Coordinates of C-alpha atoms in Angstrom, one line a residue:
Chain X
M1 CA 22.4 -27.8 7.4
T2 CA 21.7 -30.4 4.8
E3 CA 21.9 -29.7 1.1
T4 CA 17.9 -30.4 1.3
D5 CA 17.2 -28.0 4.3
T6 CA 19.3 -25.5 2.0
R7 CA 17.4 -26.0 -0.9
S8 CA 14.0 -25.8 1.1
A9 CA 15.1 -22.4 2.8
D10 CA 15.9 -21.0 -0.8
K11 CA 12.5 -22.1 -1.9
A12 CA 11.0 -20.5 1.2
R13 CA 12.5 -17.2 0.6
I14 CA 11.6 -17.3 -3.5
A15 CA 8.1 -18.2 -2.4
R16 CA 7.8 -15.2 -0.2
Q17 CA 9.3 -12.6 -2.9
F18 CA 6.8 -14.2 -5.1
I19 CA 3.7 -13.8 -3.0
E20 CA 5.0 -10.2 -1.6
A21 CA 5.2 -9.2 -5.2
I22 CA 1.3 -9.4 -5.9
P23 CA -0.1 -6.2 -6.5
F24 CA -3.9 -7.4 -5.4
S25 CA -2.8 -9.5 -2.3
Q26 CA -0.8 -6.0 -1.6
A27 CA -3.6 -3.9 -2.3
L28 CA -5.9 -5.8 0.3
R29 CA -3.1 -5.7 2.7
M30 CA -2.2 -9.5 3.2
S31 CA 0.9 -10.4 4.8
L32 CA 2.6 -13.9 5.1
D33 CA 3.0 -15.2 8.6
E34 CA 4.4 -18.5 7.5
I35 CA 5.3 -20.4 4.7
G36 CA 7.6 -23.9 3.9
D37 CA 6.8 -27.3 2.0
G38 CA 3.5 -26.9 0.8
M39 CA 1.9 -25.3 3.9
A40 CA 1.4 -21.1 3.8
V41 CA -0.1 -19.0 6.3
I42 CA -1.2 -15.4 5.4
S43 CA -3.1 -12.7 6.9
M44 CA -5.3 -9.8 6.2
P45 CA -6.2 -6.9 8.6
Y46 CA -9.8 -5.7 8.9
A47 CA -10.5 -2.5 6.7
D48 CA -13.3 -0.3 6.1
E49 CA -12.9 -0.9 2.2
L50 CA -13.4 -4.5 2.6
I51 CA -16.6 -4.3 4.1
G52 CA -19.6 -6.0 2.3
D53 CA -22.5 -5.6 4.6
P54 CA -22.9 -2.2 5.9
G55 CA -25.4 -3.0 8.5
T56 CA -22.9 -5.0 10.6
G57 CA -19.4 -3.8 9.2
V58 CA -19.2 -7.5 8.3
I59 CA -16.1 -8.2 5.4
H60 CA -17.3 -9.2 2.2
G61 CA -17.1 -12.6 1.4
G62 CA -15.2 -11.9 -2.1
A63 CA -12.4 -10.7 0.3
V64 CA -11.8 -14.0 2.3
S65 CA -12.1 -15.6 -1.0
A66 CA -9.5 -13.6 -2.1
L67 CA -7.3 -14.6 1.1
M68 CA -8.1 -18.3 0.5
D69 CA -7.2 -18.0 -3.1
T70 CA -3.8 -16.5 -2.6
T71 CA -2.9 -18.4 0.8
G72 CA -3.6 -21.6 -1.3
G73 CA -1.3 -20.4 -4.4
A74 CA 1.1 -19.8 -1.7
A75 CA 0.9 -23.2 -0.4
V76 CA 1.4 -24.9 -3.8
V77 CA 4.6 -22.9 -5.0
S78 CA 5.7 -23.6 -1.5
H79 CA 6.1 -27.8 -2.4
P80 CA 8.9 -29.1 -3.1
Q81 CA 7.4 -30.9 -5.8
A82 CA 6.2 -27.7 -7.6
L83 CA 8.0 -24.8 -9.1
A84 CA 7.5 -21.4 -10.3
G85 CA 4.0 -19.9 -10.4
T86 CA 0.6 -21.7 -10.3
A87 CA -2.9 -20.2 -11.4
T88 CA -6.3 -21.4 -9.8
I89 CA -8.6 -24.4 -11.5
D90 CA -11.1 -24.5 -8.9
L91 CA -11.9 -23.2 -5.8
R92 CA -14.6 -23.8 -3.5
I93 CA -15.2 -21.7 -0.2
D94 CA -18.0 -22.5 2.9
Y95 CA -18.7 -19.9 4.7
M96 CA -19.5 -21.0 8.3
R97 CA -20.0 -18.0 10.0
P98 CA -19.7 -14.1 9.3
A99 CA -16.4 -12.7 10.7
T100 CA -16.1 -10.1 13.9
P101 CA -16.0 -7.0 12.8
G102 CA -12.3 -5.3 13.3
D103 CA -10.5 -8.8 13.6
T104 CA -7.7 -9.5 11.4
I105 CA -8.6 -12.7 9.3
T106 CA -5.8 -15.2 9.4
C107 CA -5.8 -18.2 6.6
K108 CA -3.9 -21.5 6.6
A109 CA -3.6 -23.4 3.4
V110 CA -1.7 -26.9 3.0
C111 CA -1.2 -28.2 -0.2
Y112 CA -1.8 -32.0 0.3
N113 CA -1.3 -33.6 -2.8
V114 CA 0.9 -32.7 -6.2
T115 CA 0.3 -34.8 -9.7
R116 CA 2.5 -34.2 -12.5
S117 CA 0.0 -31.3 -13.5
V118 CA -2.6 -30.3 -10.8
A119 CA -2.0 -29.4 -7.1
F120 CA -4.4 -30.0 -4.6
I121 CA -5.1 -27.5 -1.5
R122 CA -7.2 -27.3 1.8
A123 CA -7.6 -24.1 3.6
A124 CA -9.4 -22.6 7.2
A125 CA -9.7 -18.9 7.8
F126 CA -9.8 -17.7 11.3
D127 CA -10.5 -14.6 12.9
G128 CA -9.9 -13.5 16.6
D129 CA -11.6 -16.6 17.8
A130 CA -9.2 -19.6 16.9
A131 CA -12.0 -22.2 17.8
R132 CA -14.7 -21.7 15.4
P133 CA -13.4 -21.4 11.6
V134 CA -15.0 -18.4 9.8
A135 CA -14.6 -20.4 6.2
S136 CA -13.1 -23.5 4.8
A137 CA -11.7 -24.1 1.3
T138 CA -10.7 -26.6 -1.0
G139 CA -8.8 -26.0 -4.7
A140 CA -7.2 -27.3 -7.5
F141 CA -4.1 -25.5 -8.7
T142 CA -2.0 -25.8 -11.9
V143 CA 1.6 -27.0 -11.3
E144 CA 3.9 -25.3 -13.5
R145 CA 7.6 -26.8 -13.5
A146 CA 11.0 -25.2 -14.7
R147 CA 11.9 -26.4 -18.1
Chain S
M1 CA -62.6 -0.4 -21.8
N2 CA -60.6 1.9 -19.1
R3 CA -57.2 0.7 -18.5
P4 CA -54.7 2.9 -16.0
A5 CA -52.5 4.9 -17.8
P6 CA -48.9 3.7 -17.8
E7 CA -46.4 5.0 -15.7
P8 CA -44.1 7.5 -17.2
V9 CA -40.6 6.2 -18.2
E10 CA -38.6 8.3 -16.2
I11 CA -40.5 7.5 -12.7
V12 CA -40.0 3.9 -13.7
K13 CA -36.4 4.4 -14.0
E14 CA -35.5 6.4 -11.1
R15 CA -37.6 4.0 -9.2
R16 CA -35.0 0.9 -10.4
D17 CA -32.0 3.1 -10.5
R18 CA -32.7 4.2 -6.8
T19 CA -33.0 0.6 -5.7
L20 CA -29.9 -0.2 -7.2
S21 CA -27.7 2.4 -6.5
A22 CA -29.1 2.2 -2.6
L23 CA -27.7 -1.8 -2.9
I24 CA -24.4 -1.0 -4.5
D25 CA -23.7 2.6 -2.8
G26 CA -23.8 0.9 0.8
V27 CA -21.0 -1.9 -0.2
P28 CA -17.6 -0.2 0.3
Y29 CA -15.6 -3.5 -1.2
I30 CA -17.6 -3.3 -4.4
K31 CA -15.9 0.1 -4.8
T32 CA -12.6 -1.2 -3.7
L33 CA -12.6 -3.6 -6.7
G34 CA -13.6 -0.7 -9.1
V35 CA -16.9 -2.7 -10.0
T36 CA -19.8 -0.9 -11.3
F37 CA -23.3 -2.2 -12.7
D38 CA -25.3 -1.4 -16.0
R39 CA -28.9 -2.2 -15.8
R40 CA -31.8 -2.8 -18.6
G41 CA -34.9 -3.7 -16.9
D42 CA -34.1 -6.1 -14.2
E43 CA -31.0 -7.4 -16.2
L44 CA -27.7 -6.2 -14.5
T45 CA -24.3 -6.7 -16.2
A46 CA -21.0 -5.8 -13.6
V47 CA -18.1 -4.2 -15.0
M48 CA -14.8 -4.8 -13.3
A49 CA -12.7 -1.9 -15.0
Y50 CA -9.3 -2.8 -15.5
S51 CA -6.7 -1.4 -12.7
D52 CA -3.2 -2.7 -12.1
K53 CA -3.8 -3.4 -8.3
L54 CA -6.2 -6.2 -9.7
I55 CA -3.2 -8.2 -10.9
G56 CA -2.1 -11.5 -9.4
N57 CA 0.9 -12.9 -11.6
P58 CA 2.8 -9.8 -12.9
L59 CA 4.8 -12.0 -15.1
L60 CA 2.0 -12.6 -17.7
P61 CA 0.3 -10.6 -16.3
A62 CA -2.7 -12.4 -15.5
L63 CA -6.0 -11.1 -13.1
H64 CA -5.6 -12.3 -9.4
G65 CA -7.9 -15.5 -8.9
G66 CA -9.1 -13.9 -6.0
A67 CA -10.0 -10.8 -8.0
I68 CA -12.1 -12.8 -9.9
A69 CA -13.3 -14.9 -7.2
S70 CA -14.3 -11.6 -5.6
F71 CA -15.7 -10.1 -8.8
L72 CA -18.1 -12.8 -9.5
E73 CA -19.6 -13.3 -5.7
V74 CA -20.1 -9.4 -5.5
T75 CA -22.1 -9.9 -9.2
A76 CA -24.0 -13.1 -7.5
I77 CA -25.1 -11.0 -4.3
M78 CA -25.9 -7.9 -6.3
E79 CA -28.3 -9.7 -8.6
L80 CA -29.8 -12.0 -5.9
S81 CA -30.3 -8.6 -3.4
F82 CA -32.1 -6.8 -6.8
Y83 CA -33.9 -9.9 -7.7
I84 CA -35.4 -10.0 -4.1
L85 CA -36.4 -6.3 -4.1
W86 CA -37.9 -6.2 -7.3
D87 CA -41.2 -7.1 -7.0
D88 CA -42.0 -5.4 -3.7
V89 CA -40.6 -2.2 -5.1
E90 CA -42.2 -2.9 -8.1
S91 CA -45.5 -3.2 -6.6
G92 CA -45.3 -0.2 -4.3
R93 CA -45.0 -2.3 -1.3
L94 CA -41.6 -1.0 -0.6
D95 CA -41.1 2.7 -1.1
A96 CA -37.8 3.0 -3.6
E97 CA -37.7 6.4 -1.9
S98 CA -37.3 5.4 1.5
L99 CA -34.2 3.1 0.4
T100 CA -31.1 4.2 1.7
P101 CA -27.7 2.6 2.0
E102 CA -28.0 3.0 5.8
A103 CA -31.7 1.8 5.8
L104 CA -31.4 -1.1 3.5
P105 CA -33.5 -4.5 4.1
R106 CA -30.9 -7.5 5.1
L107 CA -28.9 -8.8 2.4
P108 CA -28.5 -12.6 1.4
K109 CA -25.6 -14.5 3.1
T110 CA -23.1 -16.5 1.4
I111 CA -23.3 -20.4 2.4
D112 CA -21.0 -21.5 -0.3
F113 CA -19.4 -20.5 -3.5
T114 CA -17.4 -22.5 -6.1
V115 CA -15.3 -20.7 -8.9
D116 CA -14.4 -22.6 -12.1
Y117 CA -11.1 -20.8 -13.6
L118 CA -11.6 -20.9 -17.3
R119 CA -8.5 -19.1 -18.8
S120 CA -6.6 -16.3 -17.2
G121 CA -7.7 -13.3 -16.9
L122 CA -6.5 -10.5 -19.5
P123 CA -5.3 -7.2 -18.1
R124 CA -8.7 -5.4 -19.3
D125 CA -12.2 -4.7 -18.6
A126 CA -14.1 -7.6 -17.5
Y127 CA -17.8 -8.0 -17.2
A128 CA -20.3 -10.8 -15.5
R129 CA -23.8 -11.3 -15.6
A130 CA -25.7 -13.7 -12.8
R131 CA -28.8 -15.8 -12.7
V132 CA -31.1 -16.9 -10.0
N133 CA -31.7 -20.6 -10.6
R134 CA -33.5 -20.9 -7.5
S135 CA -34.8 -18.9 -4.9
G136 CA -36.7 -20.5 -2.1
R137 CA -37.8 -19.1 1.6
R138 CA -34.6 -19.8 3.1
Y139 CA -32.0 -20.4 0.2
A140 CA -30.9 -19.7 -3.0
S141 CA -28.7 -21.0 -6.0
V142 CA -27.2 -18.2 -8.4
H143 CA -24.8 -19.1 -11.4
V144 CA -22.5 -16.2 -12.6
E145 CA -20.8 -16.0 -15.5
A146 CA -17.7 -13.2 -16.6
W147 CA -15.8 -12.8 -20.1
Q148 CA -13.9 -10.1 -21.4
D149 CA -13.5 -10.0 -25.0
R150 CA -16.3 -12.7 -26.6
R151 CA -19.4 -13.0 -24.4
E152 CA -19.4 -16.6 -25.4
R153 CA -15.6 -17.2 -24.4
L154 CA -16.1 -17.0 -20.5
F155 CA -13.2 -17.1 -18.4
A156 CA -14.6 -17.6 -15.0
Q157 CA -17.7 -19.0 -14.0
A158 CA -19.5 -19.8 -10.4
T159 CA -22.0 -21.0 -8.8
G160 CA -23.3 -20.2 -5.0
H161 CA -25.7 -21.2 -2.6
F162 CA -27.1 -18.3 0.0
L163 CA -29.4 -17.8 2.8
M164 CA -31.9 -15.7 2.0
P165 CA -32.7 -12.4 4.7
S166 CA -35.4 -13.2 6.8
R167 CA -38.2 -11.3 6.0
P168 CA -39.7 -8.6 7.8

């Protein structure tokens, strides 16, 4: 293992601990599937307390937004040029279709650019049907550097 | 001049409160977030009571961006739903008595939602009000503002577009 690999593995481990300690993400039972080098995958199982439309059992858009925000933030803290925490500056979510009731929602976010102060992310969320996204998002996050 | 007697205030309040609770009680996610609504006439103020589970950064501590986004979206949808039902319920075309969480008219669907995080959310209660800027036959545009201590010091705002429920 090269020194870079070790640092990157350390970073992934720190990012994982950081994300798994977030109370709101725990309340929504989010779990980290993958993380590293500015990319994160987080999933959120279907639950009755997430329902937004009682007629259909479809989960609330807000819960999908929460998943997108968490995954976007995770992608930022895992980026080699970012460190420590981050905060959302702006997040835009497009809802393509209602998520299928009963399905786990999985979100993948990529931090595609980092400047001195800002990290930019793109994210997409899927349910059981991996061919058609449920929602997509773009966002800007703060970059906190170690002093 | 023969003017009809004004409706007794209790009847008016009961009808409006019943409409609002039918909309709220049916949505489990509103309860999950701990959001309640205050009503003054047709003006709604959403309240998200502080709870430790809403935290996103335990070190600061600060509210989770996703909890804030959810709070704003819940507020926007509730404002728009109440706005859509208002005329029908007030005119009597829709009987408020018949409105239950099980027999609700279709709700608007979010097309897109953009959240602007202005400052970090403090670990205390948050408030939000939404305004329907445009509501057409098919689409609506809604703006939401949220604050904690001072009304003019917003900590987040959002704009969303919604697909209107098809009318029966």
